[in-house]
PDB file of C-alpha atoms in Angstrom:
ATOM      1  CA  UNK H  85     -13.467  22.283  27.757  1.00 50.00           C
ATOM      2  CA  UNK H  86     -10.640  24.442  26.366  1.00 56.00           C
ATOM      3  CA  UNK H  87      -8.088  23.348  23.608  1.00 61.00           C
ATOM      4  CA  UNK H  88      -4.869  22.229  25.512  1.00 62.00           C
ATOM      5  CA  UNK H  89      -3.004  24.724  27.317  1.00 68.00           C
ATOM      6  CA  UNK H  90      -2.184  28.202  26.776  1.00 67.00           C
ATOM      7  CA  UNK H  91       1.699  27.776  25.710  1.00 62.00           C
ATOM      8  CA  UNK H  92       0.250  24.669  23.399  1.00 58.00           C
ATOM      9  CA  UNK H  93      -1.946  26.919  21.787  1.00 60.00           C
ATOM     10  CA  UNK H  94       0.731  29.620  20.945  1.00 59.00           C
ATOM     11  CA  UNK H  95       2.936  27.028  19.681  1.00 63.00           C
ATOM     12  CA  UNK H  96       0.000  25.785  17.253  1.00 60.00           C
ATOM     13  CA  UNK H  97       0.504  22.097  19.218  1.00 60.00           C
ATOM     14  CA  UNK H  98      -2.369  20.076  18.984  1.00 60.00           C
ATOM     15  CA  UNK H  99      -5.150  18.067  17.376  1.00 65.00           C
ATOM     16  CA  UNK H 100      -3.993  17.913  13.378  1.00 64.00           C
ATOM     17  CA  UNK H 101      -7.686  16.573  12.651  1.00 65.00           C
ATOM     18  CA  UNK H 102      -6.406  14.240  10.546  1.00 67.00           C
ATOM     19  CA  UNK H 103      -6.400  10.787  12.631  1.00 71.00           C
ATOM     20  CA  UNK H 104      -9.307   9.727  12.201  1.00 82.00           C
ATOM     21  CA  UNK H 105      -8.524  10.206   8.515  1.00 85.00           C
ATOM     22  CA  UNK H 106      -5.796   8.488   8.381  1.00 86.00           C
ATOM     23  CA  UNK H 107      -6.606   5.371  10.866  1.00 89.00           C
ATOM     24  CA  UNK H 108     -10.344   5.077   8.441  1.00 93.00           C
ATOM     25  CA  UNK H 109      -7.594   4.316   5.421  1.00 94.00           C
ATOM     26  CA  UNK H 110      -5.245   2.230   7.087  1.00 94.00           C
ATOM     27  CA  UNK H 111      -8.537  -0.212   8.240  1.00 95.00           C
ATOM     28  CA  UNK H 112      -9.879   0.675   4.346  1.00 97.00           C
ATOM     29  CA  UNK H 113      -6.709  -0.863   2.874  1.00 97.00           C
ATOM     30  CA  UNK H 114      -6.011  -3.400   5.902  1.00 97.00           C
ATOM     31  CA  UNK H 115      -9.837  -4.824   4.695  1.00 97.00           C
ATOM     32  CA  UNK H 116      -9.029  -5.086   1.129  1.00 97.00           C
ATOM     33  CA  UNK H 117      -5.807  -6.413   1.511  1.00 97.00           C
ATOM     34  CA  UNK H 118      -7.220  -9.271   3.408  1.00 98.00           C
ATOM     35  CA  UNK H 119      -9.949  -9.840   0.145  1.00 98.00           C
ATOM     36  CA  UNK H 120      -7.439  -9.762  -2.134  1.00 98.00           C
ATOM     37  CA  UNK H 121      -5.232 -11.988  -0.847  1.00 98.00           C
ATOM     38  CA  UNK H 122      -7.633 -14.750  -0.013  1.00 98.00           C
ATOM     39  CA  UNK H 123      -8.593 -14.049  -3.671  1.00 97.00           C
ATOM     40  CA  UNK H 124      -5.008 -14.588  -4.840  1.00 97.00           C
ATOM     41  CA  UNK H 125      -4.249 -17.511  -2.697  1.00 97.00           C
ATOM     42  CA  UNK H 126      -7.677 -18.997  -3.598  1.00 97.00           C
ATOM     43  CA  UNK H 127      -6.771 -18.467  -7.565  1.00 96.00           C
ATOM     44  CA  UNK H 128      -3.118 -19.259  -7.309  1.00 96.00           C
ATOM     45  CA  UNK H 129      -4.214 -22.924  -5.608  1.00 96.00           C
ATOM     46  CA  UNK H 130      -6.834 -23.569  -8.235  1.00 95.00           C
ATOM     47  CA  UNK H 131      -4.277 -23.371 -10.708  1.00 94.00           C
ATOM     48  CA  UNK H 132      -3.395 -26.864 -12.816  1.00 93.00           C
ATOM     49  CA  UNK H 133      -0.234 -26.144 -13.211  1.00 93.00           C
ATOM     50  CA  UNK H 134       2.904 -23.727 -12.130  1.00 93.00           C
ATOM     51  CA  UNK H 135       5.172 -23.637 -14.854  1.00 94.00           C
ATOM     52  CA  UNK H 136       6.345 -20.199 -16.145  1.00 92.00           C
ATOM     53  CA  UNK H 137       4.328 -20.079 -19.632  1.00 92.00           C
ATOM     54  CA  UNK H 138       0.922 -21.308 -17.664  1.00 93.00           C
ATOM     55  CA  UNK H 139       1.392 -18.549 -15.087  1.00 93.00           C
ATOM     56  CA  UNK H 140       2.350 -16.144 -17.266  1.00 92.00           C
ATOM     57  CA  UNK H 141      -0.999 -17.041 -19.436  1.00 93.00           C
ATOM     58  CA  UNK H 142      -3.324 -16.819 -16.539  1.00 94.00           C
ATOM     59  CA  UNK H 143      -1.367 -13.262 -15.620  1.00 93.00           C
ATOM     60  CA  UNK H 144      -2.538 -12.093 -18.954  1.00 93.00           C
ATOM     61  CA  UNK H 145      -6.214 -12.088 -18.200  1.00 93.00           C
ATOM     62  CA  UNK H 146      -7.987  -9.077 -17.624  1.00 93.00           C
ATOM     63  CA  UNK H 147     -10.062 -11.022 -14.532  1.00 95.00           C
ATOM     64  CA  UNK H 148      -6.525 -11.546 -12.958  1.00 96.00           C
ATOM     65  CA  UNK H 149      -4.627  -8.570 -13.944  1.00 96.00           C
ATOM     66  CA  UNK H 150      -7.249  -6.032 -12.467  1.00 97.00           C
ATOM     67  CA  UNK H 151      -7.299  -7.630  -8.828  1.00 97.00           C
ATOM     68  CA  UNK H 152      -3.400  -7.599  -9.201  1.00 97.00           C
ATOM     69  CA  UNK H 153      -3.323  -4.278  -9.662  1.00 97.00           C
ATOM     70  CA  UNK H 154      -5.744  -3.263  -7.058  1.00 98.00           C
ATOM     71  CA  UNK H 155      -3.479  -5.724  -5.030  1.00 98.00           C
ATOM     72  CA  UNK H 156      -0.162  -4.143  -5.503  1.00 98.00           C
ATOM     73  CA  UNK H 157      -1.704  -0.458  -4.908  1.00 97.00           C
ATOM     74  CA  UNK H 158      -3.604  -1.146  -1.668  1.00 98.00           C
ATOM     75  CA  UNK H 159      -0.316  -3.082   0.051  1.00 98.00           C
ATOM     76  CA  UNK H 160       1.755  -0.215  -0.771  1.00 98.00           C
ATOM     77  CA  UNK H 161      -0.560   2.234   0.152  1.00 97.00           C
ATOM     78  CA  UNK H 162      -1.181   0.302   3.278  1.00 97.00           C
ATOM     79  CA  UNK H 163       2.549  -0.196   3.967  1.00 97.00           C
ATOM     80  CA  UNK H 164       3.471   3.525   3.584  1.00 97.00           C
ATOM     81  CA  UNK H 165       0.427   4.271   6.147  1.00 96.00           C
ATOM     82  CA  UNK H 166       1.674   2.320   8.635  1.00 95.00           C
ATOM     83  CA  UNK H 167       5.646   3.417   8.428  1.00 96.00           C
ATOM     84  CA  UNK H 168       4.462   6.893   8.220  1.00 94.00           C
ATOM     85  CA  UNK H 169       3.152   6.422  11.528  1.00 92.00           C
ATOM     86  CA  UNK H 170       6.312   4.796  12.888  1.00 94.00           C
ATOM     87  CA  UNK H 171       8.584   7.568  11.303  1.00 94.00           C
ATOM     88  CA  UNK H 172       6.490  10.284  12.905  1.00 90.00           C
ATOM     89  CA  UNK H 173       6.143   8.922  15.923  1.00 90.00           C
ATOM     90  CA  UNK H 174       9.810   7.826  16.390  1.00 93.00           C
ATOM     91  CA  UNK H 175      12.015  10.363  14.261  1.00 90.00           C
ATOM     92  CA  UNK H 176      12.617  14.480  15.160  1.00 86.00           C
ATOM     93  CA  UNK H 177      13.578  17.559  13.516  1.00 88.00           C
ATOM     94  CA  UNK H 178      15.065  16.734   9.704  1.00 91.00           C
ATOM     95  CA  UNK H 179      15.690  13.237   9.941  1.00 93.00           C
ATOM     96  CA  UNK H 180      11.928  12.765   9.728  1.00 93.00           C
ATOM     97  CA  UNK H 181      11.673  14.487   6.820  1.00 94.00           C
ATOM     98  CA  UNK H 182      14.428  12.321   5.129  1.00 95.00           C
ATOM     99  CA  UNK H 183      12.676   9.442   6.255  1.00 96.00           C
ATOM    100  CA  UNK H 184       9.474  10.067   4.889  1.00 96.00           C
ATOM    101  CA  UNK H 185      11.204  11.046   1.475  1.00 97.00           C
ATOM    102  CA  UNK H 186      12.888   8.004   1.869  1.00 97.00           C
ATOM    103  CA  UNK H 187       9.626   6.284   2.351  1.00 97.00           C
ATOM    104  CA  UNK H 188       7.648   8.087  -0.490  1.00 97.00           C
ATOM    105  CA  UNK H 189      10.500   7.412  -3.062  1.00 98.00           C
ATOM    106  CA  UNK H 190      10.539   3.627  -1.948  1.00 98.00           C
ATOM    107  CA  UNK H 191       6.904   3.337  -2.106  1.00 98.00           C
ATOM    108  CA  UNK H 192       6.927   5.056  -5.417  1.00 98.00           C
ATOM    109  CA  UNK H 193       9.709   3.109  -7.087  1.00 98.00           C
ATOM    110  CA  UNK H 194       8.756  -0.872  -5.937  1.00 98.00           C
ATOM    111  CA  UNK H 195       5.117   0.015  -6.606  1.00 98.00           C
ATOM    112  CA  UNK H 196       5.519   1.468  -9.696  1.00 98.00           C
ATOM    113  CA  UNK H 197       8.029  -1.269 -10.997  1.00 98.00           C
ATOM    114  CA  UNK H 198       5.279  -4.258 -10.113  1.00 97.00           C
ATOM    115  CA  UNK H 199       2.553  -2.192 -11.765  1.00 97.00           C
ATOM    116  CA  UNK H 200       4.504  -1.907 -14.736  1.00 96.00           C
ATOM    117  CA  UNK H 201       5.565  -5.617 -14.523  1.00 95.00           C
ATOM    118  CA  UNK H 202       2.017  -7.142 -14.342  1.00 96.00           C
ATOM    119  CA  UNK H 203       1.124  -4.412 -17.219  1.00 95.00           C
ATOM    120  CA  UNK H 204       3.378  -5.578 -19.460  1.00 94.00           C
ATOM    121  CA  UNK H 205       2.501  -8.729 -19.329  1.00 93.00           C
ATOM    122  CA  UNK H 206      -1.278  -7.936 -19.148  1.00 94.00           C
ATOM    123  CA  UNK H 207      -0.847  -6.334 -22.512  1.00 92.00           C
ATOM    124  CA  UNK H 208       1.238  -9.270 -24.214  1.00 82.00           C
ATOM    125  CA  UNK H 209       4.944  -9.195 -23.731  1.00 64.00           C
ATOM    126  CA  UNK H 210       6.722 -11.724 -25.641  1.00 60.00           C
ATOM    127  CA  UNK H 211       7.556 -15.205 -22.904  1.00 55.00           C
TER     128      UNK H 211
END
């Protein structure tokens, strides 16, 4: 068995070993997001009441904020896995790069905003 063809090989075309990589984290986070959203919908329905100041209570406990967290970080993750594939399969040449720094800083900037939101509130922010 040989490694493509010869003009593939002198252009460096080929296997990037890093599929398997990348499909074993997109099922990772596809798994977890599953867990963790049964676990919110579960929690969220057991709840008495869904008024701002009893949410916002319930937020502010460590057993809630941590899944949260782990929430927000493996849907992102999960979502920039899966448009990463899109973008390379779909864009060429430098539009693909500007699409995947689109991606990154998009990914970045909504994650990081609901991380900080459920943080502050974790730690106590005034109502």
């Amino acid at each position: 068995m040989g490694s493509g063809t010869q003009l593939g090989r002198v252009r460096g075309l080929g296997s990037a070993k890093e599929g398997a990589h990348h499909w074993l984290w997109q099922r990772f986070t596809a798994a977890s997001n599953l867990f963790l959203m049964l676990w919110l919908l579960i929690a969220v329905a057991r709840q008495p009441s869904y008024d701002y100041a009893s949410m916002h209570l319930w937020v502010q406990s460590a057993w809630v904020a941590v899944p949260m967290l782990l929430l927000i970080a493996s849907v992102f993750y999960h979502f920039r896995l899966g448009l990463q594939v899109l973008i390379e399969d779909y864009t060429y040449n430098e539009s693909r790069v500007v699409a995947m720094l689109a991606l990154n800083l998009f990914v970045l900037v909504t994650a990081g905003i609901a991380i900080f939101s459920i943080l502050k509130i974790a730690f106590g922010a005034a109502a």
